[in-house]
Short mmCIF file of C-alpha atoms in Angstrom, two decimals:
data_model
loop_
_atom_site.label_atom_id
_atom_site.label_comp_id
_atom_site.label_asym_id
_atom_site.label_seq_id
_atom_site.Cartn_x
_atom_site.Cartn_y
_atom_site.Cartn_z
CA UNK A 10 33.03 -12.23 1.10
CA UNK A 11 29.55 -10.60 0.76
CA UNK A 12 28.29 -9.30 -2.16
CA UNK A 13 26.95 -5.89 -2.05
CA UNK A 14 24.26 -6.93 -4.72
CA UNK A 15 22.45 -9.91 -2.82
CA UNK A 16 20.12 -8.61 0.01
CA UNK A 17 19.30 -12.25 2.20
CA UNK A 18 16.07 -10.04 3.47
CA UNK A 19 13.96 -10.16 0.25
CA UNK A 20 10.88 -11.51 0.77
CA UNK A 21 11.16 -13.88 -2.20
CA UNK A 22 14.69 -15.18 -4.64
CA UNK A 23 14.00 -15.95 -7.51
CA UNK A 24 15.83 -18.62 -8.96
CA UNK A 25 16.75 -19.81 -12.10
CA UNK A 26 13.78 -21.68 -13.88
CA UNK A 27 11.61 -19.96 -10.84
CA UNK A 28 7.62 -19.34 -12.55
CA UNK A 29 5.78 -16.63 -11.37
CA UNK A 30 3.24 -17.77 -8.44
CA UNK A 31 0.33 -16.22 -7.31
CA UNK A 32 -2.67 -14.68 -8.86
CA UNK A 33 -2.06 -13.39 -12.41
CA UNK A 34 -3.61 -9.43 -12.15
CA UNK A 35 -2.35 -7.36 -15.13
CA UNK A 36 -0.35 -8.29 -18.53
CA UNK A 37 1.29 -5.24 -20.48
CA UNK A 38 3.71 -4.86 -22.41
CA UNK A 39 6.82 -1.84 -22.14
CA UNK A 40 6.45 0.70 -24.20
CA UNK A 41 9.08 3.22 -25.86
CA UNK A 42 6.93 6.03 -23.82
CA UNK A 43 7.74 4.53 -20.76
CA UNK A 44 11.35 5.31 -20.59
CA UNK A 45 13.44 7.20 -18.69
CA UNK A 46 16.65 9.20 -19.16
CA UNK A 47 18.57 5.97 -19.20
CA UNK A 48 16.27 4.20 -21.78
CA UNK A 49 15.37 1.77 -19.14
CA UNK A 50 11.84 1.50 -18.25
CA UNK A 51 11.18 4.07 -15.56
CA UNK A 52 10.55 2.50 -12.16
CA UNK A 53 7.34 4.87 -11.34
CA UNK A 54 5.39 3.29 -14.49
CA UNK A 55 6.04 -0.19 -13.16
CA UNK A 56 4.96 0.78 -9.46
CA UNK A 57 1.83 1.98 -10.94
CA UNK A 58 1.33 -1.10 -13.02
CA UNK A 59 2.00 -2.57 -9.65
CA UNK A 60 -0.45 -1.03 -8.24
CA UNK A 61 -3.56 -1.43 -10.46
CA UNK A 62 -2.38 -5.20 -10.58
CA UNK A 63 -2.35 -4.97 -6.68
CA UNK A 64 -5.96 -3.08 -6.87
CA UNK A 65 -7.69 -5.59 -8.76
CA UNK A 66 -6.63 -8.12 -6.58
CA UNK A 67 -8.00 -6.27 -3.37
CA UNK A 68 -10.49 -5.09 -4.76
CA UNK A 69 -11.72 -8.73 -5.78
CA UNK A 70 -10.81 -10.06 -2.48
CA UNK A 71 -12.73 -7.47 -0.23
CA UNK A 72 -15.30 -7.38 -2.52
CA UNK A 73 -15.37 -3.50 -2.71
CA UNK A 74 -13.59 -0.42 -3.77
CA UNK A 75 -10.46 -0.51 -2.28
CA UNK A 76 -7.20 2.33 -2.06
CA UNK A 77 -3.78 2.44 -1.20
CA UNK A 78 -2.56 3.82 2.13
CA UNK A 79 0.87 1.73 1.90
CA UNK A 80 3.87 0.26 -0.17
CA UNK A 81 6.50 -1.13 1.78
CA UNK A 82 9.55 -3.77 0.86
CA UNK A 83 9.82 -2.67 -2.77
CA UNK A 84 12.62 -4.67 -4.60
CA UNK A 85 13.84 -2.89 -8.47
CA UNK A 86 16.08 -6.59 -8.80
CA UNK A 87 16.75 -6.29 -12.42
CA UNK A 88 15.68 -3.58 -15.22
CA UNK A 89 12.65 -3.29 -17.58
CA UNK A 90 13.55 -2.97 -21.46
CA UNK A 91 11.42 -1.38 -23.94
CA UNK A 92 9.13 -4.93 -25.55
CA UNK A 93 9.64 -6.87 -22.56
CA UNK A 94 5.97 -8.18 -21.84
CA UNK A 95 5.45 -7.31 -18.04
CA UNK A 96 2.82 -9.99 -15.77
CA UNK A 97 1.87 -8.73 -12.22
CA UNK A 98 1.14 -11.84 -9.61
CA UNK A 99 -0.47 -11.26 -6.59
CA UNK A 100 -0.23 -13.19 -3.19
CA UNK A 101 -2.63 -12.29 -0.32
CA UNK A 102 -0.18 -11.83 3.08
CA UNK A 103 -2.86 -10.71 5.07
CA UNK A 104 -6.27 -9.18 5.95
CA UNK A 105 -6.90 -7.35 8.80
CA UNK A 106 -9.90 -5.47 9.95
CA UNK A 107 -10.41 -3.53 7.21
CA UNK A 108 -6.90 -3.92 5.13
CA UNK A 109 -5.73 -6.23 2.96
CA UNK A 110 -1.64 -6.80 2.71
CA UNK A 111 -1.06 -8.34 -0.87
CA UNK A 112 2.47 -9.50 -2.17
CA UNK A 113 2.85 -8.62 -5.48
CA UNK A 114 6.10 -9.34 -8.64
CA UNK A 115 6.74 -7.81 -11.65
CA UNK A 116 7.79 -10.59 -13.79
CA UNK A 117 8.98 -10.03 -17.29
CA UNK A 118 8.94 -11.90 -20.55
CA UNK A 119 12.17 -10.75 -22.55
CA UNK A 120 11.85 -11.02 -26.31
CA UNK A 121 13.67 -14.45 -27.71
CA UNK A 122 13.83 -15.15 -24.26
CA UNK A 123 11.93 -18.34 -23.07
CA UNK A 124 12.01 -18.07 -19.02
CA UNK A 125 10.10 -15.17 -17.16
CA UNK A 126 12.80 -13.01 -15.01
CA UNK A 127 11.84 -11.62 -11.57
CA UNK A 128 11.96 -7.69 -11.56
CA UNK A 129 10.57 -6.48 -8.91
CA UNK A 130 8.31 -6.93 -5.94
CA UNK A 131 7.18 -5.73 -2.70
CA UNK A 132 4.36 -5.56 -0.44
CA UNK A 133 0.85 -3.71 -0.40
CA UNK A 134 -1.73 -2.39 1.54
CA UNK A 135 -5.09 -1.34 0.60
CA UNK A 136 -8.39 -0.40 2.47
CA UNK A 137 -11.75 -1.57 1.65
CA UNK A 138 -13.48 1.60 1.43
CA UNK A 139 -17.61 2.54 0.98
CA UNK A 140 -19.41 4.84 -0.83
CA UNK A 141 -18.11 7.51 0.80
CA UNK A 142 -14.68 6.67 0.87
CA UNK A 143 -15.00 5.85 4.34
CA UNK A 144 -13.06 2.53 5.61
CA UNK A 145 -15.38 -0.39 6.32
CA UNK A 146 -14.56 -4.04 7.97
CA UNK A 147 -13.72 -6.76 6.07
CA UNK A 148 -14.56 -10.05 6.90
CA UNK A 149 -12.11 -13.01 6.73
CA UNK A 150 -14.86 -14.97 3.92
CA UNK A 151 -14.13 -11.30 2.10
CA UNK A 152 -18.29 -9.98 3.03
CA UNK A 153 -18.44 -6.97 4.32
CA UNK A 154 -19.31 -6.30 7.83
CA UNK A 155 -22.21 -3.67 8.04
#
């Protein structure tokens, strides 16, 4: 029998004793502001955390400004409690012409808790940009192409 909870098409499973792999991009910790109507840490506030994690990363690998044009395969696997300390890892997937496809978790550190759980991931794209927030080509050594 299939359980309706397990999805075989995630890009990662965590499993028990799994650590977090990948680039480490942004620590915070969730705060009682943070909360939605459930008490449960609302799942736009750790997207965005997602995202600046995710930016930094691009950003760093491009070697210029980068923005988001895409956020595909997002997986909310298990909540976010107020004082759970929240780690963003990043993966590059790919870089293209002027993108750059990161795989990023959400990874939380419960309190008396000594294992990090998985809480969510999904994929990225961002564009390396110029000065005038016009797309510009990437290289695969991460130089820009001028």
């Amino acid at each position: 029998m299939n359980d309706p909870q397990v999805n075989d098409n995630l890009p990662r499973q965590a499993t028990l004793g799994s650590e977090p792999e990948g680039d480490l991009c942004i620590r915070t910790l969730a705060m009682p502001a943070d909360t939605n109507a459930n008490g449960d840490i609302f799942g736009g506030w750790l997207l965005s955390q997602m995202d600046v994690g995710g930016g930094v990363f691009a950003s760093k690998t491009a070697k210029s400004r980068t923005v988001t044009v895409a956020i595909e395969a997002m997986n909310f696997r298990k909540p976010v409690y107020v004082g759970d300390l929240v780690s963003v890892h990043a993966n590059l997937v790919k870089i293209g012409r002027t993108s750059i496809t990161v795989h990023l978790e959400a990874w939380v550190l419960r309190r008396r808790e000594q294992c990090s759980i998985l809480v969510t991931d999904g994929n990225f794209t961002y564009v390396s940009i110029d000065d005038h927030g016009q797309p510009q080509a990437i290289r695969q050594d991460g130089t820009i192409v001028t």
